[in-house]
mmCIF file of C-alpha atoms in Angstrom:
data_model
loop_
_atom_site.group_PDB
_atom_site.id
_atom_site.type_symbol
_atom_site.label_atom_id
_atom_site.label_comp_id
_atom_site.label_asym_id
_atom_site.label_seq_id
_atom_site.Cartn_x
_atom_site.Cartn_y
_atom_site.Cartn_z
ATOM 1 C CA MET A 1 -12.804 19.592 -47.528
ATOM 2 C CA HIS A 2 -12.825 18.562 -51.161
ATOM 3 C CA PRO A 3 -15.204 15.616 -51.407
ATOM 4 C CA VAL A 4 -17.159 15.744 -54.616
ATOM 5 C CA LEU A 5 -20.088 17.896 -55.603
ATOM 6 C CA THR A 6 -22.552 16.543 -58.140
ATOM 7 C CA GLY A 7 -25.546 18.749 -57.616
ATOM 8 C CA ALA A 8 -25.352 18.058 -53.896
ATOM 9 C CA ALA A 9 -22.369 16.772 -52.004
ATOM 10 C CA LEU A 10 -20.848 13.531 -53.143
ATOM 11 C CA ALA A 11 -17.338 12.748 -51.931
ATOM 12 C CA VAL A 12 -14.380 10.528 -52.422
ATOM 13 C CA VAL A 13 -13.960 6.781 -52.358
ATOM 14 C CA ALA A 14 -12.505 3.276 -51.694
ATOM 15 C CA GLY A 15 -11.873 -0.027 -49.942
ATOM 16 C CA ALA A 16 -8.951 -2.344 -49.194
ATOM 17 C CA LEU A 17 -8.871 -5.931 -50.328
ATOM 18 C CA LEU A 18 -9.031 -4.149 -53.620
ATOM 19 C CA ALA A 19 -5.824 -3.424 -55.423
ATOM 20 C CA CYS A 20 -6.057 -4.915 -58.860
ATOM 21 C CA SER A 21 -6.106 -8.563 -58.018
ATOM 22 C CA PRO A 22 -4.807 -10.719 -55.182
ATOM 23 C CA ALA A 23 -1.505 -11.099 -57.036
ATOM 24 C CA GLU A 24 0.560 -8.011 -57.741
ATOM 25 C CA PRO A 25 0.540 -7.132 -61.448
ATOM 26 C CA GLU A 26 3.845 -6.644 -63.274
ATOM 27 C CA THR A 27 3.255 -2.882 -63.296
ATOM 28 C CA TRP A 28 2.779 -2.727 -59.511
ATOM 29 C CA GLN A 29 4.570 0.254 -57.929
ATOM 30 C CA HIS A 30 6.383 -0.543 -54.692
ATOM 31 C CA GLY A 31 7.105 1.883 -51.874
ATOM 32 C CA PRO A 32 4.914 4.451 -50.134
ATOM 33 C CA PRO A 33 1.737 5.429 -51.999
ATOM 34 C CA THR A 34 1.854 8.894 -53.546
ATOM 35 C CA VAL A 35 -0.182 10.969 -55.987
ATOM 36 C CA PRO A 36 0.819 9.667 -59.451
ATOM 37 C CA GLY A 37 2.319 12.307 -61.705
ATOM 38 C CA ALA A 38 0.514 10.732 -64.672
ATOM 39 C CA TRP A 39 -2.808 11.287 -62.897
ATOM 40 C CA LEU A 40 -2.037 14.993 -62.482
ATOM 41 C CA GLU A 41 -1.255 15.176 -66.207
ATOM 42 C CA ARG A 42 -4.622 13.554 -66.967
ATOM 43 C CA LEU A 43 -6.326 16.017 -64.626
ATOM 44 C CA ASN A 44 -4.759 18.899 -66.575
ATOM 45 C CA ALA A 45 -5.830 17.345 -69.881
ATOM 46 C CA ALA A 46 -9.399 16.833 -68.652
ATOM 47 C CA ILE A 47 -9.587 20.463 -67.485
ATOM 48 C CA ASP A 48 -8.171 21.697 -70.805
ATOM 49 C CA ASN A 49 -10.624 19.584 -72.819
ATOM 50 C CA ALA A 50 -13.742 20.480 -70.814
ATOM 51 C CA ASP A 51 -16.305 22.801 -72.370
ATOM 52 C CA GLN A 52 -16.593 24.616 -69.056
ATOM 53 C CA VAL A 53 -15.335 24.056 -65.525
ATOM 54 C CA GLY A 54 -17.275 25.234 -62.482
ATOM 55 C CA PRO A 55 -17.883 24.306 -58.851
ATOM 56 C CA THR A 56 -20.455 21.625 -59.706
ATOM 57 C CA THR A 57 -19.091 18.391 -61.124
ATOM 58 C CA VAL A 58 -21.043 17.349 -64.202
ATOM 59 C CA ILE A 59 -20.543 13.612 -64.667
ATOM 60 C CA GLN A 60 -20.459 12.578 -68.323
ATOM 61 C CA ARG A 61 -21.848 9.042 -68.225
ATOM 62 C CA ASP A 62 -20.164 8.075 -71.506
ATOM 63 C CA ASP A 63 -16.698 9.229 -70.419
ATOM 64 C CA GLU A 64 -14.396 6.437 -69.264
ATOM 65 C CA CYS A 65 -12.040 7.101 -66.382
ATOM 66 C CA THR A 66 -8.581 7.875 -67.776
ATOM 67 C CA LEU A 67 -6.840 7.164 -64.442
ATOM 68 C CA LEU A 68 -7.377 3.396 -64.240
ATOM 69 C CA GLU A 69 -9.571 0.491 -65.249
ATOM 70 C CA PRO A 70 -12.546 -0.253 -62.967
ATOM 71 C CA PRO A 71 -10.847 -1.885 -59.956
ATOM 72 C CA ILE A 72 -11.846 -4.794 -57.753
ATOM 73 C CA VAL A 73 -13.199 -3.401 -54.491
ATOM 74 C CA GLY A 74 -14.574 -5.597 -51.761
ATOM 75 C CA ASP A 75 -16.185 -8.631 -53.343
ATOM 76 C CA ALA A 76 -16.682 -7.333 -56.879
ATOM 77 C CA ARG A 77 -15.117 -5.625 -59.867
ATOM 78 C CA SER A 78 -16.646 -2.183 -60.096
ATOM 79 C CA ARG A 79 -18.149 -0.746 -63.290
ATOM 80 C CA SER A 80 -17.416 2.649 -64.802
ATOM 81 C CA PHE A 81 -20.167 5.218 -64.309
ATOM 82 C CA GLY A 82 -18.654 8.281 -65.965
ATOM 83 C CA ALA A 83 -16.188 11.068 -65.267
ATOM 84 C CA GLY A 84 -16.094 14.843 -64.953
ATOM 85 C CA VAL A 85 -14.168 17.889 -63.747
ATOM 86 C CA SER A 86 -14.843 20.783 -61.405
ATOM 87 C CA THR A 87 -13.267 23.504 -59.320
ATOM 88 C CA PHE A 88 -13.295 23.480 -55.521
ATOM 89 C CA ALA A 89 -12.354 25.846 -52.705
ATOM 90 C CA ASP A 90 -10.605 29.022 -53.886
ATOM 91 C CA THR A 91 -7.955 27.658 -56.231
ATOM 92 C CA GLY A 92 -8.645 23.939 -56.649
ATOM 93 C CA GLU A 93 -9.330 21.838 -59.731
ATOM 94 C CA ARG A 94 -10.209 18.152 -59.763
ATOM 95 C CA TYR A 95 -10.931 15.229 -62.053
ATOM 96 C CA LEU A 96 -13.420 12.695 -60.836
ATOM 97 C CA CYS A 97 -14.307 9.136 -61.827
ATOM 98 C CA ARG A 98 -17.498 7.405 -60.695
ATOM 99 C CA PHE A 99 -17.918 3.649 -60.378
ATOM 100 C CA THR A 100 -20.780 1.398 -59.309
ATOM 101 C CA GLU A 101 -21.105 -2.004 -57.620
ATOM 102 C CA PRO A 102 -19.924 -0.855 -55.160
ATOM 103 C CA SER A 103 -20.651 2.855 -55.492
ATOM 104 C CA MET A 104 -17.409 4.789 -55.373
ATOM 105 C CA THR A 105 -15.843 8.027 -56.531
ATOM 106 C CA LEU A 106 -12.140 8.498 -57.243
ATOM 107 C CA ILE A 107 -10.725 12.035 -57.351
ATOM 108 C CA VAL A 108 -7.369 13.525 -58.214
ATOM 109 C CA GLY A 109 -7.039 17.229 -57.509
ATOM 110 C CA LYS A 110 -4.643 20.112 -57.088
ATOM 111 C CA THR A 111 -4.609 23.615 -55.647
ATOM 112 C CA ALA A 112 -2.468 26.682 -56.324
ATOM 113 C CA ASN A 113 -0.443 26.217 -53.137
ATOM 114 C CA GLU A 114 0.025 23.995 -50.090
ATOM 115 C CA SER A 115 -1.976 26.312 -47.820
ATOM 116 C CA ASP A 116 -5.096 25.984 -50.002
ATOM 117 C CA LEU A 117 -4.584 22.215 -50.100
ATOM 118 C CA ARG A 118 -4.479 21.963 -46.301
ATOM 119 C CA ASP A 119 -7.513 24.261 -45.935
ATOM 120 C CA SER A 120 -9.591 22.015 -48.206
ATOM 121 C CA ALA A 121 -8.381 18.662 -46.825
ATOM 122 C CA LEU A 122 -10.083 16.372 -44.321
ATOM 123 C CA ASP A 123 -9.762 17.731 -40.775
ATOM 124 C CA ARG A 124 -7.495 15.227 -39.057
ATOM 125 C CA THR A 125 -8.808 16.389 -35.646
ATOM 126 C CA ASP A 126 -12.449 15.420 -36.352
ATOM 127 C CA ASP A 127 -13.762 12.515 -34.276
ATOM 128 C CA ASP A 128 -14.882 10.634 -37.396
ATOM 129 C CA VAL A 129 -11.482 10.943 -39.108
ATOM 130 C CA SER A 130 -8.703 8.438 -38.447
ATOM 131 C CA THR A 131 -5.218 8.252 -39.957
ATOM 132 C CA HIS A 132 -3.554 5.083 -41.193
ATOM 133 C CA ASP A 133 0.027 4.285 -42.175
ATOM 134 C CA VAL A 134 0.064 2.492 -45.522
ATOM 135 C CA ASP A 135 3.625 1.444 -46.337
ATOM 136 C CA GLY A 136 5.034 4.726 -45.064
ATOM 137 C CA ALA A 137 2.310 7.094 -46.300
ATOM 138 C CA GLU A 138 -0.339 8.680 -44.067
ATOM 139 C CA ILE A 139 -3.868 8.259 -45.382
ATOM 140 C CA ALA A 140 -6.792 9.881 -43.580
ATOM 141 C CA VAL A 141 -10.220 8.216 -43.609
ATOM 142 C CA ARG A 142 -13.522 9.814 -42.677
ATOM 143 C CA ASP A 143 -16.065 7.240 -41.463
ATOM 144 C CA HIS A 144 -19.506 8.817 -41.801
ATOM 145 C CA VAL A 145 -23.075 7.596 -41.332
ATOM 146 C CA TYR A 146 -25.851 9.851 -42.638
ATOM 147 C CA PRO A 147 -29.171 10.342 -40.782
ATOM 148 C CA ASN A 148 -30.860 7.956 -43.230
ATOM 149 C CA GLY A 149 -28.390 5.228 -42.226
ATOM 150 C CA ARG A 150 -26.258 5.347 -45.377
ATOM 151 C CA ALA A 151 -22.608 4.731 -44.504
ATOM 152 C CA GLU A 152 -19.500 5.715 -46.439
ATOM 153 C CA HIS A 153 -15.763 6.139 -46.109
ATOM 154 C CA THR A 154 -13.765 8.985 -47.617
ATOM 155 C CA ALA A 155 -10.016 8.339 -47.806
ATOM 156 C CA GLU A 156 -7.469 10.994 -48.735
ATOM 157 C CA LEU A 157 -3.769 10.987 -49.594
ATOM 158 C CA LEU A 158 -2.030 14.376 -49.748
ATOM 159 C CA ALA A 159 1.088 15.399 -51.666
ATOM 160 C CA PRO A 160 1.772 18.820 -50.097
ATOM 161 C CA GLU A 161 4.986 19.353 -52.061
ATOM 162 C CA ARG A 162 2.874 19.333 -55.248
ATOM 163 C CA SER A 163 -0.286 20.848 -53.699
ATOM 164 C CA ALA A 164 -2.116 17.727 -54.885
ATOM 165 C CA PHE A 165 -4.282 14.949 -53.501
ATOM 166 C CA VAL A 166 -6.037 11.725 -54.387
ATOM 167 C CA ALA A 167 -9.199 10.678 -52.605
ATOM 168 C CA ILE A 168 -11.927 8.081 -52.789
ATOM 169 C CA THR A 169 -15.413 7.901 -51.364
ATOM 170 C CA LEU A 170 -16.775 4.400 -50.945
ATOM 171 C CA SER A 171 -20.346 3.462 -50.092
ATOM 172 C CA LEU A 172 -20.442 0.693 -47.490
ATOM 173 C CA ASP A 173 -24.067 -0.164 -48.283
ATOM 174 C CA GLY A 174 -25.096 -3.143 -50.390
ATOM 175 C CA ASP A 175 -23.658 -6.636 -50.573
ATOM 176 C CA LYS A 176 -20.371 -5.850 -52.376
ATOM 177 C CA ILE A 177 -18.472 -4.643 -49.305
ATOM 178 C CA PRO A 178 -17.796 -7.212 -46.545
ATOM 179 C CA ASP A 179 -19.542 -6.611 -43.218
ATOM 180 C CA ASP A 180 -16.205 -6.379 -41.388
ATOM 181 C CA TRP A 181 -14.788 -3.719 -43.735
ATOM 182 C CA SER A 182 -12.830 -1.101 -41.768
ATOM 183 C CA ALA A 183 -11.375 2.371 -42.247
ATOM 184 C CA ALA A 184 -7.956 0.714 -42.476
ATOM 185 C CA ASP A 185 -9.258 -1.382 -45.398
ATOM 186 C CA THR A 186 -10.331 1.797 -47.173
ATOM 187 C CA ALA A 187 -6.944 3.411 -46.549
ATOM 188 C CA THR A 188 -5.179 0.355 -47.954
ATOM 189 C CA THR A 189 -7.458 0.396 -50.975
ATOM 190 C CA LEU A 190 -6.527 3.970 -51.803
ATOM 191 C CA GLY A 191 -2.863 3.131 -51.348
ATOM 192 C CA ASN A 192 -3.224 0.193 -53.729
ATOM 193 C CA LEU A 193 -5.142 2.225 -56.307
ATOM 194 C CA VAL A 194 -2.413 4.844 -56.728
ATOM 195 C CA ARG A 195 0.250 2.113 -57.109
ATOM 196 C CA SER A 196 -1.683 -0.081 -59.544
#
């Protein structure tokens, strides 16, 4: 699957009560969530502008995310923590934004074809992966707890017709994410992010 690599494995991010604010902004996109075409253009620009692109994502702490402003997730507005690009799988390229408070990673990526996209996606048959309908779009969420007790969600929205995806990895640790936060909340968060 294509969760993030920053030295070791990172991953992808989000939450639900998020969106941009409780009220829908004037630019809010209605309908099923999908991978924004503008985000794919920014991915291409980031790849073109990078000094080098390899399988390890090098996060440039001074680089602001060009996809969106730091969103509200859980009980707090996140803060930008840099951005970077990398390759993944055989033919994939991705652009990644890191945020803190709560810790989260947002990724937009693409592959050369739909087969490579499916091969690198979350395995929908895994016991820790659930799927959620968000306004007509299927979003998969991996709910994972590491041996040290750290918990995170990885949510993923595929656009097979464009061999593209958007994903988020959200840390559930700390006091910024409500105790009753669920995988469905994370799915909704990703759906809101791509429509904000």
